[in-house]
Amino acid sequence: MKIAFLGATKGMGRALARLMAERGDELFLLGRDPADLEKSARDLEVRGAKGTPGSAVCDLEKPDGFAAALDAAEAGLGGLDTVVVTAGLFATQARLEDDVELARRLVTADFSNTVVFCEHARKRLLARRGGTLCVFSSVAGERGRKPVMIYGAAKAGLTRYLEALDHKFHARGLRVVCVKPGFVRTSMTDGLPAPPFAGEPEGVARRVLRAIDRGEPVVYVPGVWRWIMLVIRWLPRFVMRRIEF
Ligand SMILES: NC(=O)c1ccc[n+]([C@@H]2O[C@H](COP(=O)([O-])OP(=O)(O)OC[C@H]3O[C@@H](n4cnc5c(N)ncnc54)[C@H](OP(=O)(O)O)[C@@H]3O)[C@@H](O)[C@H]2O)c1
């Protein structure tokens, strides 16, 4: 596969990019820090990525650079059949409630700008008669919940967009993979109390790679979160008002 990857420098993105490299996929890295990108590219090369992974700066908070970054990926790879987006911003609900500007930045990056990036990506994939767009949303978008009121709202919007993208362009060859992680131990969740079903990036990466290969439209990781969220979606409002989940 020829893959443009936004967010491979850390966490689940790094674990997924490493698996892709180990099986000989060709990668082009996008991210906000050139030194981190260079380090990740060398790591992936050593692990077996095809050719020498290139990279270009792409900041999720600077949408004016998205088109040029994807153009660089397409040129560097000599084509493009897969785009992966694991980049995202996170902050606790307490911080977001205290800081409206931070809330604006997070909603803009995780919803509006991610949608804009995906629009640039899907146009390029469709111009080549399709391909795969794999984007990390969250179980936080499944229900309005107290601990993730703002982050969850951004991910809910992103999930709906990805669902509609699949409905609209599946017949033209676009495979949209919406990943919904539950709690996974990464730098994003560092310092937060881990719930009983917390996952590890490597396990998530194996499951997501399978979903990409099969073109599965929705994947919960770890898988148990599908059942947890099934219950949560059915809880009545008076229960949601009382619990802290
Ligand atoms: N961990 C969880 O429990 C969990 C649960 C549900 C959903 N998710 C979602 O899963 C995805 C991956 O999460 P993770 O836990 O693997 O996170 P992570 O370890 O914090 O990694 C996040 C990645 O996003 C990149 N990034 C952050 N802000 C960026 C920006 N403005 N422009 C470009 N890249 C940026 C980071 O790059 P830098 O190296 O530059 O910081 C890093 O590569 C995110 O979308 C997250 O919302 C995570």
PDB file of N, CA and C in Angstrom, residues 186-187 189-193:
ATOM      1  N   THR A 186      -1.812   5.690  26.008  1.00  0.00           N
ATOM      2  CA  THR A 186      -0.892   6.415  25.124  1.00  0.00           C
ATOM      3  C   THR A 186      -0.528   7.721  25.826  1.00  0.00           C
ATOM      4  N   SER A 187       0.260   8.569  25.132  1.00  0.00           N
ATOM      5  CA  SER A 187       0.606   9.856  25.750  1.00  0.00           C
ATOM      6  C   SER A 187      -0.649  10.704  25.981  1.00  0.00           C
ATOM      7  N   THR A 189      -3.515   9.728  27.129  1.00  0.00           N
ATOM      8  CA  THR A 189      -4.234   9.357  28.356  1.00  0.00           C
ATOM      9  C   THR A 189      -3.293   9.253  29.560  1.00  0.00           C
ATOM     10  N   ASP A 190      -2.025   9.651  29.351  1.00  0.00           N
ATOM     11  CA  ASP A 190      -1.034   9.618  30.429  1.00  0.00           C
ATOM     12  C   ASP A 190      -1.559  10.385  31.642  1.00  0.00           C
ATOM     13  N   GLY A 191      -1.509   9.750  32.816  1.00  0.00           N
ATOM     14  CA  GLY A 191      -1.932  10.447  34.033  1.00  0.00           C
ATOM     15  C   GLY A 191      -3.424  10.325  34.333  1.00  0.00           C
ATOM     16  N   LEU A 192      -4.214   9.793  33.384  1.00  0.00           N
ATOM     17  CA  LEU A 192      -5.644   9.599  33.637  1.00  0.00           C
ATOM     18  C   LEU A 192      -5.862   8.224  34.264  1.00  0.00           C
ATOM     19  N   PRO A 193      -6.840   8.081  35.156  1.00  0.00           N
ATOM     20  CA  PRO A 193      -7.103   6.753  35.720  1.00  0.00           C
ATOM     21  C   PRO A 193      -7.626   5.803  34.641  1.00  0.00           C
TER      22      PRO A 193
END
